[in-house]
Amino acid sequence: MVCLGGYWTQHRATRQFFHDPGLLEGRLLDQVREMAHECLSVEDWPCLDAWDMAVTFKAKEPGAEAECWAVDAKDCSSPALLARGFRCDPRVPARRHIIVIPMHRLRTPGYCADLERELQGRVSGVEVLDEKTFLRQVTVRARQAGGTR
């Protein structure tokens, strides 16, 4: 009989980072799913978590292209560390690439400006939005695509 040399457990922090959605990510997924209907679809963790979600607004007219937004929800106390660790994964073809930050980060003076400055030269074409602005823009775009809400 052979005895195992060790017993491995996955700690909650690791499990949450690699498996469970974070609080912001969960809120966004829930709220965008509530808006999803015939004009909007949501894909969770496209391309094995290249982004947190892909929001696709279906084309209003036949033959027109659908519009996809790749979204990553990020909650980090340091905008510099967030920018240094962020990678814009090109596997999700999207018209917009968006980092969404939680509302409480706006209480830190200059957080958005610092994050945008730190992203310059590291990635291009990535927008930074707070969660309310992002959800408002999804709502407006869904209406344009033919949604009723």
Coordinates of N, CA and C in Angstrom, one line a residue:
M1 N 0.8 -1.2 0.0 CA 0.0 0.0 0.0 C 0.9 1.2 0.0
V2 N 0.5 2.2 -0.9 CA 1.3 3.4 -1.0 C 0.6 4.6 -0.4
C3 N 1.3 5.4 0.4 CA 0.6 6.5 1.0 C 0.9 7.8 0.2
L4 N -0.1 8.6 0.1 CA 0.1 9.9 -0.6 C 1.1 10.8 0.1
G5 N 2.0 11.4 -0.7 CA 3.0 12.3 -0.1 C 2.5 13.6 0.4
G6 N 1.3 14.0 -0.1 CA 0.8 15.3 0.3 C -0.7 15.4 0.0
Y7 N -1.4 16.3 0.6 CA -2.8 16.5 0.3 C -2.9 17.9 -0.1
W8 N -3.5 18.1 -1.3 CA -3.6 19.4 -1.9 C -5.0 20.0 -1.8
T9 N -5.1 21.2 -1.3 CA -6.4 21.8 -1.3 C -6.3 23.1 -2.0
Q10 N -7.4 23.6 -2.6 CA -7.4 24.8 -3.3 C -8.0 25.9 -2.4
H11 N -7.2 26.9 -2.0 CA -7.7 27.9 -1.1 C -8.7 28.8 -1.8
R12 N -9.6 29.4 -1.0 CA -10.6 30.2 -1.5 C -10.1 31.3 -2.5
A13 N -9.1 32.0 -2.1 CA -8.6 33.1 -2.9 C -8.2 32.6 -4.3
T14 N -7.6 31.5 -4.4 CA -7.2 30.9 -5.7 C -8.4 30.5 -6.4
R15 N -9.4 29.8 -5.8 CA -10.6 29.3 -6.4 C -11.4 30.5 -6.9
Q16 N -11.5 31.6 -6.2 CA -12.2 32.8 -6.6 C -11.6 33.4 -7.8
F17 N -10.3 33.5 -7.8 CA -9.6 34.2 -8.9 C -9.7 33.4 -10.2
F18 N -9.6 32.1 -10.1 CA -9.6 31.2 -11.3 C -10.9 30.6 -11.6
H19 N -11.9 30.6 -10.7 CA -13.1 29.9 -11.0 C -14.4 30.7 -10.8
D20 N -14.5 31.3 -9.6 CA -15.7 32.0 -9.3 C -15.6 33.5 -9.8
P21 N -16.7 34.0 -10.2 CA -16.6 35.4 -10.6 C -16.4 36.3 -9.4
G22 N -15.7 37.4 -9.6 CA -15.6 38.4 -8.5 C -16.9 39.2 -8.3
L23 N -17.0 40.0 -7.3 CA -18.2 40.7 -7.0 C -18.6 41.6 -8.1
L24 N -17.7 42.4 -8.7 CA -18.0 43.3 -9.8 C -18.4 42.5 -11.0
E25 N -17.7 41.5 -11.3 CA -17.9 40.7 -12.5 C -19.3 40.0 -12.4
G26 N -19.6 39.5 -11.2 CA -20.9 38.9 -11.0 C -22.1 39.9 -11.1
R27 N -21.9 41.1 -10.6 CA -22.9 42.1 -10.7 C -23.2 42.5 -12.2
L28 N -22.1 42.7 -12.9 CA -22.2 43.1 -14.3 C -22.9 41.9 -15.1
L29 N -22.4 40.7 -14.9 CA -23.0 39.6 -15.7 C -24.5 39.5 -15.4
D30 N -24.9 39.6 -14.1 CA -26.3 39.5 -13.7 C -27.1 40.7 -14.4
Q31 N -26.6 41.9 -14.3 CA -27.4 43.0 -14.8 C -27.5 43.0 -16.4
V32 N -26.4 42.6 -17.0 CA -26.4 42.6 -18.5 C -27.3 41.4 -18.9
R33 N -27.3 40.3 -18.2 CA -28.2 39.2 -18.6 C -29.7 39.6 -18.4
E34 N -30.0 40.4 -17.5 CA -31.4 40.9 -17.3 C -31.8 41.7 -18.6
M35 N -30.9 42.4 -19.2 CA -31.2 43.1 -20.4 C -31.2 42.3 -21.7
A36 N -30.6 41.1 -21.6 CA -30.5 40.2 -22.8 C -31.8 39.8 -23.2
H37 N -32.1 39.9 -24.5 CA -33.3 39.5 -25.2 C -32.9 39.3 -26.6
E38 N -33.9 39.5 -27.5 CA -33.6 39.2 -28.9 C -32.6 40.1 -29.6
C39 N -32.3 41.3 -29.0 CA -31.3 42.2 -29.6 C -29.9 42.1 -28.9
L40 N -29.7 41.4 -27.9 CA -28.5 41.4 -27.1 C -28.2 40.0 -26.6
S41 N -27.0 39.6 -26.7 CA -26.6 38.3 -26.1 C -25.3 38.5 -25.3
V42 N -25.1 37.6 -24.3 CA -24.0 37.7 -23.4 C -23.3 36.4 -23.4
E43 N -22.0 36.4 -23.6 CA -21.2 35.2 -23.5 C -20.2 35.4 -22.3
D44 N -20.3 34.5 -21.3 CA -19.4 34.6 -20.2 C -18.1 34.0 -20.5
W45 N -17.0 34.6 -20.1 CA -15.7 34.2 -20.3 C -15.3 33.6 -21.6
P46 N -15.5 34.4 -22.7 CA -15.2 33.9 -24.0 C -13.7 33.6 -24.2
C47 N -13.5 32.6 -25.0 CA -12.1 32.1 -25.3 C -11.4 31.7 -24.0
L48 N -12.1 31.0 -23.2 CA -11.5 30.5 -21.9 C -11.0 31.7 -21.1
D49 N -11.8 32.7 -20.8 CA -11.6 33.8 -19.9 C -10.6 34.8 -20.5
A50 N -10.6 34.9 -21.9 CA -9.8 36.0 -22.5 C -10.3 37.4 -22.0
W51 N -11.6 37.4 -21.8 CA -12.3 38.6 -21.3 C -13.4 38.1 -20.3
D52 N -13.9 38.9 -19.5 CA -15.0 38.4 -18.6 C -16.3 38.2 -19.3
M53 N -16.6 39.0 -20.3 CA -17.8 38.8 -21.1 C -17.7 39.4 -22.4
A54 N -18.4 38.9 -23.4 CA -18.6 39.5 -24.7 C -20.1 39.8 -24.8
V55 N -20.4 41.1 -25.0 CA -21.8 41.5 -25.2 C -21.9 41.8 -26.7
T56 N -22.9 41.1 -27.3 CA -23.1 41.2 -28.7 C -24.5 41.8 -28.9
F57 N -24.5 42.9 -29.6 CA -25.8 43.5 -30.0 C -26.1 43.1 -31.4
K58 N -27.2 42.4 -31.6 CA -27.5 41.8 -32.9 C -27.8 42.9 -33.9
A59 N -27.6 42.7 -35.1 CA -27.8 43.6 -36.2 C -29.3 43.9 -36.4
K60 N -29.6 45.2 -36.6 CA -31.0 45.6 -36.7 C -31.6 45.2 -38.1
E61 N -30.7 45.3 -39.1 CA -31.2 45.0 -40.4 C -30.5 43.7 -40.9
P62 N -31.2 42.9 -41.7 CA -30.6 41.7 -42.3 C -29.4 42.0 -43.1
G63 N -28.4 41.2 -42.9 CA -27.1 41.4 -43.7 C -26.1 42.3 -43.0
A64 N -26.6 43.1 -42.0 CA -25.7 43.9 -41.3 C -24.9 43.1 -40.2
E65 N -23.8 43.7 -39.8 CA -22.9 43.0 -38.9 C -23.4 43.3 -37.4
A66 N -23.3 42.2 -36.6 CA -23.5 42.4 -35.2 C -22.3 43.2 -34.6
E67 N -22.6 43.9 -33.4 CA -21.5 44.6 -32.8 C -21.2 43.9 -31.4
C68 N -19.9 43.7 -31.2 CA -19.5 43.0 -30.0 C -18.6 43.9 -29.2
W69 N -18.9 43.9 -27.9 CA -18.0 44.6 -26.9 C -17.4 43.5 -26.0
A70 N -16.0 43.6 -25.9 CA -15.3 42.7 -25.0 C -15.1 43.5 -23.7
V71 N -15.5 42.8 -22.6 CA -15.5 43.5 -21.3 C -14.7 42.8 -20.3
D72 N -13.9 43.5 -19.5 CA -13.2 42.9 -18.4 C -13.5 43.8 -17.1
A73 N -14.0 43.1 -16.1 CA -14.3 43.8 -14.8 C -13.1 43.7 -14.0
K74 N -12.6 44.9 -13.5 CA -11.4 44.9 -12.7 C -11.6 45.8 -11.5
D75 N -11.2 45.2 -10.3 CA -11.2 45.9 -9.1 C -9.9 45.8 -8.4
C76 N -9.0 46.8 -8.5 CA -7.7 46.8 -8.0 C -7.5 48.1 -7.3
S77 N -6.9 48.1 -6.1 CA -6.7 49.4 -5.4 C -5.6 50.3 -6.1
S78 N -4.7 49.7 -6.9 CA -3.7 50.4 -7.5 C -3.9 50.5 -9.0
P79 N -4.2 51.7 -9.6 CA -4.4 51.7 -11.0 C -3.1 51.4 -11.8
A80 N -2.0 51.7 -11.2 CA -0.7 51.3 -11.9 C -0.5 49.8 -12.0
L81 N -0.8 49.1 -10.9 CA -0.6 47.7 -10.9 C -1.7 47.0 -11.8
L82 N -2.9 47.6 -11.8 CA -3.9 47.0 -12.7 C -3.4 47.2 -14.2
A83 N -3.0 48.4 -14.5 CA -2.5 48.6 -15.9 C -1.3 47.7 -16.3
R84 N -0.4 47.5 -15.4 CA 0.8 46.7 -15.7 C 0.4 45.3 -15.9
G85 N -0.6 44.8 -15.2 CA -1.0 43.4 -15.3 C -2.1 43.1 -16.4
F86 N -2.6 44.2 -17.0 CA -3.7 44.0 -17.9 C -3.2 43.6 -19.3
R87 N -3.8 42.6 -19.9 CA -3.5 42.2 -21.3 C -4.7 42.2 -22.1
C88 N -4.6 42.8 -23.2 CA -5.7 42.9 -24.2 C -5.7 41.7 -25.1
D89 N -6.5 40.7 -24.8 CA -6.5 39.5 -25.6 C -7.2 39.7 -26.9
P90 N -6.5 39.5 -28.0 CA -7.1 39.7 -29.3 C -8.0 38.6 -29.8
R91 N -8.2 37.5 -29.1 CA -8.9 36.3 -29.6 C -10.4 36.6 -29.7
V92 N -10.9 37.6 -29.0 CA -12.3 38.0 -29.0 C -12.4 39.2 -30.0
P93 N -12.9 39.0 -31.2 CA -13.1 40.1 -32.1 C -14.2 41.1 -31.6
A94 N -13.8 42.3 -31.3 CA -14.8 43.2 -30.8 C -14.6 44.6 -31.3
R95 N -15.7 45.4 -31.4 CA -15.6 46.8 -31.8 C -15.0 47.6 -30.7
R96 N -15.5 47.3 -29.4 CA -15.0 48.0 -28.3 C -14.4 47.0 -27.3
H97 N -13.3 47.5 -26.7 CA -12.6 46.7 -25.6 C -12.7 47.6 -24.3
I98 N -13.3 47.1 -23.3 CA -13.7 47.9 -22.2 C -13.2 47.3 -20.8
I99 N -12.6 48.1 -20.0 CA -12.3 47.7 -18.6 C -13.3 48.5 -17.8
V100 N -14.1 47.7 -17.0 CA -15.1 48.3 -16.1 C -14.6 48.3 -14.7
I101 N -14.6 49.4 -14.0 CA -14.2 49.5 -12.6 C -15.4 49.7 -11.8
P102 N -15.3 49.3 -10.5 CA -16.5 49.5 -9.6 C -16.6 50.9 -9.2
M103 N -17.8 51.3 -8.8 CA -18.1 52.7 -8.4 C -17.2 53.2 -7.3
H104 N -16.9 52.3 -6.3 CA -16.1 52.7 -5.1 C -14.7 53.2 -5.5
R105 N -14.2 52.8 -6.6 CA -12.9 53.2 -7.1 C -12.9 54.7 -7.5
L106 N -14.1 55.2 -7.8 CA -14.2 56.7 -8.2 C -13.9 57.6 -7.0
R107 N -14.0 57.0 -5.8 CA -13.8 57.8 -4.6 C -12.3 58.1 -4.4
T108 N -11.4 57.4 -5.1 CA -10.0 57.7 -5.1 C -9.7 58.7 -6.1
P109 N -9.3 59.9 -5.7 CA -9.0 61.0 -6.6 C -8.1 60.6 -7.7
G110 N -8.4 60.8 -9.0 CA -7.6 60.6 -10.1 C -7.4 59.1 -10.5
Y111 N -8.2 58.2 -10.0 CA -8.1 56.8 -10.3 C -8.2 56.5 -11.8
C112 N -9.3 57.0 -12.4 CA -9.5 56.7 -13.8 C -8.4 57.4 -14.7
A113 N -8.0 58.6 -14.4 CA -7.0 59.3 -15.1 C -5.6 58.5 -15.0
D114 N -5.3 58.1 -13.7 CA -4.1 57.3 -13.5 C -4.1 56.0 -14.3
L115 N -5.3 55.3 -14.3 CA -5.4 54.1 -15.0 C -5.2 54.3 -16.5
E116 N -5.9 55.3 -17.0 CA -5.8 55.5 -18.5 C -4.3 55.9 -18.9
R117 N -3.7 56.7 -18.0 CA -2.3 57.1 -18.3 C -1.4 55.9 -18.3
E118 N -1.6 55.0 -17.3 CA -0.7 53.8 -17.2 C -1.0 52.8 -18.3
L119 N -2.2 52.8 -18.8 CA -2.5 51.9 -20.0 C -1.8 52.4 -21.3
Q120 N -1.5 53.7 -21.4 CA -0.9 54.2 -22.6 C 0.4 53.6 -22.9
G121 N 0.6 53.2 -24.1 CA 1.8 52.5 -24.5 C 1.9 51.0 -24.1
R122 N 1.0 50.5 -23.3 CA 0.9 49.1 -23.0 C -0.2 48.4 -23.9
V123 N -1.3 49.1 -24.0 CA -2.4 48.5 -24.8 C -3.0 49.7 -25.6
S124 N -3.6 49.4 -26.7 CA -4.3 50.5 -27.4 C -5.7 50.2 -27.6
G125 N -6.6 51.2 -27.7 CA -8.0 51.0 -28.0 C -8.8 50.4 -26.9
V126 N -8.3 50.5 -25.6 CA -9.1 50.0 -24.5 C -9.7 51.2 -23.7
E127 N -11.0 51.2 -23.5 CA -11.7 52.2 -22.8 C -11.8 51.8 -21.3
V128 N -11.8 52.8 -20.4 CA -12.1 52.6 -19.0 C -13.4 53.3 -18.7
L129 N -14.3 52.5 -18.1 CA -15.6 53.0 -17.7 C -15.9 52.5 -16.3
D130 N -16.7 53.3 -15.6 CA -17.2 52.8 -14.3 C -18.4 52.0 -14.6
E131 N -18.9 51.2 -13.6 CA -19.9 50.2 -13.9 C -21.2 50.9 -14.2
K132 N -21.6 52.0 -13.7 CA -22.9 52.7 -14.0 C -22.8 53.2 -15.5
T133 N -21.7 53.8 -15.8 CA -21.6 54.3 -17.2 C -21.7 53.2 -18.2
F134 N -21.0 52.1 -17.9 CA -21.0 50.9 -18.8 C -22.4 50.4 -18.9
L135 N -23.2 50.2 -17.8 CA -24.5 49.7 -17.9 C -25.5 50.6 -18.7
R136 N -25.2 51.9 -18.5 CA -26.0 52.9 -19.2 C -25.8 52.8 -20.7
Q137 N -24.5 52.6 -21.1 CA -24.2 52.5 -22.5 C -24.7 51.2 -23.1
V138 N -24.7 50.1 -22.3 CA -25.3 48.9 -22.8 C -26.8 49.1 -23.0
T139 N -27.5 49.8 -22.1 CA -28.9 50.0 -22.3 C -29.2 50.8 -23.5
V140 N -28.4 51.9 -23.7 CA -28.6 52.8 -24.9 C -28.4 52.0 -26.2
R141 N -27.3 51.2 -26.2 CA -27.0 50.5 -27.4 C -28.0 49.4 -27.7
A142 N -28.5 48.7 -26.6 CA -29.6 47.7 -26.8 C -30.8 48.3 -27.4
R143 N -31.2 49.5 -27.0 CA -32.3 50.2 -27.5 C -32.1 50.5 -29.0
Q144 N -30.9 50.9 -29.4 CA -30.6 51.2 -30.8 C -30.7 49.9 -31.6
A145 N -30.4 48.8 -31.0 CA -30.5 47.5 -31.7 C -31.9 47.0 -31.8
G146 N -32.8 47.7 -31.2 CA -34.2 47.3 -31.3 C -34.8 46.7 -30.0
G147 N -34.1 46.9 -28.9 CA -34.6 46.5 -27.6 C -35.8 47.4 -27.2
T148 N -36.6 46.9 -26.3 CA -37.7 47.7 -25.8 C -37.5 48.3 -24.5
R149 N -36.5 48.0 -23.8 CA -36.2 48.5 -22.4 C -35.6 49.8 -22.5

